[in-house]
């Protein structure tokens, strides 16, 4: 089997590139990755070494984000209770809240496994062990908008390298 980048339609690829190049996303990517490196330098190095090894094995692979240690990203509009079992079990992911909503009334981050409910306003970022901590968000008002931008690396990537 070969690893490979996801393929998007031409229209979606163009829109994704516009979003990725946007200064806001560049700052989110850089902030999250730098914070991860400062708090967990050994794990950050583990991520970096495995991503570099993967790219060295297959130079056709393109890193999604030049200033991020994570291999994957997702935009979530509705987050129901779940754990990300395909992520590296001891790995961390970065979740940034986006949108326009009243964070005192909704959009809270619920860390079910830890029995914590956290106000999670727009433009906030949190790191969590999403593979082992079940999590979700509380509903927001009908007139409000909320999504989250999540950066992560699948456990299968590390397994493939090793």
C-alpha positions as a Markdown table, in Angstrom:
| # | Residue | x | y | z |
|---|---|---|---|---|
| 1 | Unk | 0.0 | 0.0 | 0.0 |
| 2 | Unk | 1.0 | 3.6 | -0.6 |
| 3 | Unk | 0.3 | 6.7 | 1.5 |
| 4 | Unk | -1.1 | 9.7 | -0.3 |
| 5 | Unk | -2.6 | 13.1 | -0.1 |
| 6 | Unk | -6.4 | 13.4 | -0.2 |
| 7 | Unk | -7.6 | 14.5 | -3.6 |
| 8 | Unk | -10.3 | 17.3 | -3.8 |
| 9 | Unk | -12.2 | 18.5 | -6.8 |
| 10 | Unk | -10.6 | 21.5 | -8.6 |
| 11 | Unk | -13.2 | 23.9 | -7.1 |
| 12 | Unk | -12.8 | 22.6 | -3.5 |
| 13 | Unk | -9.0 | 22.5 | -3.9 |
| 14 | Unk | -9.0 | 26.2 | -4.9 |
| 15 | Unk | -11.2 | 27.2 | -2.0 |
| 16 | Unk | -9.2 | 25.2 | 0.5 |
| 17 | Unk | -6.0 | 26.8 | -0.7 |
| 18 | Unk | -7.6 | 30.3 | -0.3 |
| 19 | Unk | -8.5 | 29.4 | 3.3 |
| 20 | Unk | -5.1 | 27.8 | 4.1 |
| 21 | Unk | -3.3 | 30.9 | 2.8 |
| 22 | Unk | -5.5 | 33.3 | 4.9 |
| 23 | Unk | -3.5 | 35.0 | 7.6 |
| 24 | Unk | -6.0 | 33.9 | 10.3 |
| 25 | Unk | -5.4 | 30.3 | 9.5 |
| 26 | Unk | -1.7 | 30.7 | 9.3 |
| 27 | Unk | -1.8 | 32.2 | 12.8 |
| 28 | Unk | -4.0 | 29.4 | 14.2 |
| 29 | Unk | -1.6 | 26.8 | 12.7 |
| 30 | Unk | 1.5 | 28.5 | 14.0 |
| 31 | Unk | 0.1 | 29.2 | 17.4 |
| 32 | Unk | -1.2 | 25.7 | 17.9 |
| 33 | Unk | 2.0 | 24.0 | 16.7 |
| 34 | Unk | 4.3 | 26.3 | 18.7 |
| 35 | Unk | 2.3 | 25.8 | 21.9 |
| 36 | Unk | 2.4 | 22.1 | 21.4 |
| 37 | Unk | 6.2 | 22.2 | 20.9 |
| 38 | Unk | 6.7 | 24.3 | 24.1 |
| 39 | Unk | 4.4 | 22.2 | 26.3 |
| 40 | Unk | 5.3 | 18.7 | 25.0 |
| 41 | Unk | 8.7 | 19.0 | 23.3 |
| 42 | Unk | 9.4 | 15.2 | 23.2 |
| 43 | Unk | 6.0 | 14.4 | 21.7 |
| 44 | Unk | 6.4 | 17.3 | 19.3 |
| 45 | Unk | 9.7 | 15.9 | 18.2 |
| 46 | Unk | 8.1 | 12.4 | 17.8 |
| 47 | Unk | 5.4 | 14.0 | 15.5 |
| 48 | Unk | 8.0 | 15.9 | 13.5 |
| 49 | Unk | 10.3 | 12.9 | 13.0 |
| 50 | Unk | 7.5 | 10.6 | 11.8 |
| 51 | Unk | 6.1 | 13.2 | 9.4 |
| 52 | Unk | 9.5 | 13.8 | 8.0 |
| 53 | Unk | 10.2 | 10.1 | 7.6 |
| 54 | Unk | 6.8 | 9.7 | 5.8 |
| 55 | Unk | 7.7 | 12.5 | 3.4 |
| 56 | Unk | 11.2 | 11.2 | 2.9 |
| 57 | Unk | 9.8 | 7.8 | 2.0 |
| 58 | Unk | 7.4 | 9.3 | -0.6 |
| 59 | Unk | 8.5 | 12.8 | -1.9 |
| 60 | Unk | 5.1 | 13.1 | -3.7 |
| 61 | Unk | 3.4 | 13.7 | -0.4 |
| 62 | Unk | 2.7 | 17.3 | 0.3 |
| 63 | Unk | 2.5 | 18.6 | 3.9 |
| 64 | Unk | -0.9 | 20.3 | 4.3 |
| 65 | Unk | 0.4 | 23.2 | 6.4 |
| 66 | Unk | 4.1 | 24.4 | 6.4 |
| 67 | Unk | 3.9 | 25.7 | 9.9 |
| 68 | Unk | 2.0 | 22.8 | 11.6 |
| 69 | Unk | 3.3 | 19.6 | 13.1 |
| 70 | Unk | 0.0 | 17.9 | 12.5 |
| 71 | Unk | -0.7 | 15.9 | 9.3 |
| 72 | Unk | -4.5 | 16.3 | 9.1 |
| 73 | Unk | -7.2 | 18.9 | 9.8 |
| 74 | Unk | -10.9 | 19.0 | 9.9 |
| 75 | Unk | -13.6 | 21.6 | 10.2 |
| 76 | Unk | -16.5 | 20.5 | 12.4 |
| 77 | Unk | -19.9 | 22.2 | 12.4 |
| 78 | Unk | -21.7 | 19.9 | 14.8 |
| 79 | Unk | -19.8 | 17.9 | 17.3 |
| 80 | Unk | -21.6 | 15.0 | 18.9 |
| 81 | Unk | -20.2 | 12.9 | 21.8 |
| 82 | Unk | -17.2 | 10.9 | 20.5 |
| 83 | Unk | -13.6 | 10.0 | 20.9 |
| 84 | Unk | -11.3 | 10.0 | 17.9 |
| 85 | Unk | -10.2 | 6.4 | 18.1 |
| 86 | Unk | -8.1 | 6.6 | 14.9 |
| 87 | Unk | -5.8 | 9.2 | 16.3 |
| 88 | Unk | -2.5 | 8.4 | 18.0 |
| 89 | Unk | -3.7 | 7.1 | 21.5 |
| 90 | Unk | -1.1 | 9.2 | 23.4 |
| 91 | Unk | -1.2 | 12.0 | 20.9 |
| 92 | Unk | -2.7 | 15.5 | 21.3 |
| 93 | Unk | -4.9 | 17.4 | 18.9 |
| 94 | Unk | -5.5 | 21.1 | 18.6 |
| 95 | Unk | -9.1 | 22.4 | 18.5 |
| 96 | Unk | -9.8 | 26.1 | 17.7 |
| 97 | Unk | -13.3 | 27.4 | 18.2 |
| 98 | Unk | -14.6 | 29.8 | 15.5 |
| 99 | Unk | -17.8 | 31.6 | 14.8 |
| 100 | Unk | -20.2 | 34.1 | 16.3 |
| 101 | Unk | -22.1 | 32.9 | 19.3 |
| 102 | Unk | -22.6 | 33.6 | 23.0 |
| 103 | Unk | -20.1 | 31.3 | 24.8 |
| 104 | Unk | -21.9 | 31.7 | 28.1 |
| 105 | Unk | -25.1 | 30.2 | 26.7 |
| 106 | Unk | -23.7 | 27.5 | 24.3 |
| 107 | Unk | -20.9 | 26.0 | 22.4 |
| 108 | Unk | -19.2 | 24.7 | 25.5 |
| 109 | Unk | -16.6 | 22.0 | 25.2 |
| 110 | Unk | -17.7 | 18.9 | 27.2 |
| 111 | Unk | -14.9 | 16.6 | 28.2 |
| 112 | Unk | -17.2 | 13.7 | 29.1 |
| 113 | Unk | -14.5 | 11.3 | 30.3 |
| 114 | Unk | -13.1 | 14.0 | 32.7 |
| 115 | Unk | -16.6 | 15.2 | 33.7 |
| 116 | Unk | -15.7 | 18.8 | 32.7 |
| 117 | Unk | -17.7 | 21.4 | 30.9 |
| 118 | Unk | -15.6 | 24.4 | 29.6 |
| 119 | Unk | -16.8 | 27.7 | 28.2 |
| 120 | Unk | -15.1 | 27.7 | 24.8 |
| 121 | Unk | -15.5 | 31.1 | 23.1 |
| 122 | Unk | -14.6 | 31.8 | 19.5 |
| 123 | Unk | -10.9 | 32.2 | 18.8 |
| 124 | Unk | -9.9 | 30.0 | 21.7 |
| 125 | Unk | -7.7 | 27.0 | 21.2 |
| 126 | Unk | -7.4 | 23.9 | 23.4 |
| 127 | Unk | -5.1 | 20.8 | 23.2 |
| 128 | Unk | -6.6 | 17.5 | 24.1 |
| 129 | Unk | -6.1 | 13.8 | 24.0 |
| 130 | Unk | -9.0 | 13.3 | 21.6 |
| 131 | Unk | -8.4 | 9.5 | 21.1 |
| 132 | Unk | -9.1 | 8.7 | 24.8 |
| 133 | Unk | -11.2 | 11.6 | 26.0 |
| 134 | Unk | -14.8 | 11.5 | 24.9 |
| 135 | Unk | -15.9 | 15.0 | 23.9 |
| 136 | Unk | -18.6 | 17.1 | 22.3 |
| 137 | Unk | -20.0 | 20.6 | 22.2 |
| 138 | Unk | -23.2 | 22.0 | 23.6 |
| 139 | Unk | -25.8 | 23.4 | 21.2 |
| 140 | Unk | -25.8 | 27.1 | 20.3 |
| 141 | Unk | -28.7 | 29.4 | 19.4 |
| 142 | Unk | -30.6 | 29.2 | 16.1 |
| 143 | Unk | -29.2 | 32.6 | 14.9 |
| 144 | Unk | -25.6 | 31.8 | 15.9 |
| 145 | Unk | -22.7 | 30.2 | 14.0 |
| 146 | Unk | -20.1 | 27.9 | 15.4 |
| 147 | Unk | -17.5 | 25.5 | 14.1 |
| 148 | Unk | -14.2 | 24.2 | 15.2 |
| 149 | Unk | -10.9 | 23.8 | 13.3 |
| 150 | Unk | -9.1 | 20.7 | 14.5 |
| 151 | Unk | -5.6 | 19.6 | 13.7 |
| 152 | Unk | -4.6 | 16.0 | 14.4 |
| 153 | Unk | -2.5 | 13.1 | 13.2 |
| 154 | Unk | -3.9 | 9.7 | 12.7 |
| 155 | Unk | -2.3 | 6.9 | 14.6 |
| 156 | Unk | -2.1 | 4.9 | 11.4 |
| 157 | Unk | 0.5 | 7.4 | 10.1 |
| 158 | Unk | 2.9 | 6.6 | 12.9 |
| 159 | Unk | 2.2 | 2.9 | 12.6 |
| 160 | Unk | 2.9 | 3.0 | 8.9 |
| 161 | Unk | 6.3 | 4.8 | 9.5 |
| 162 | Unk | 7.3 | 2.3 | 12.2 |
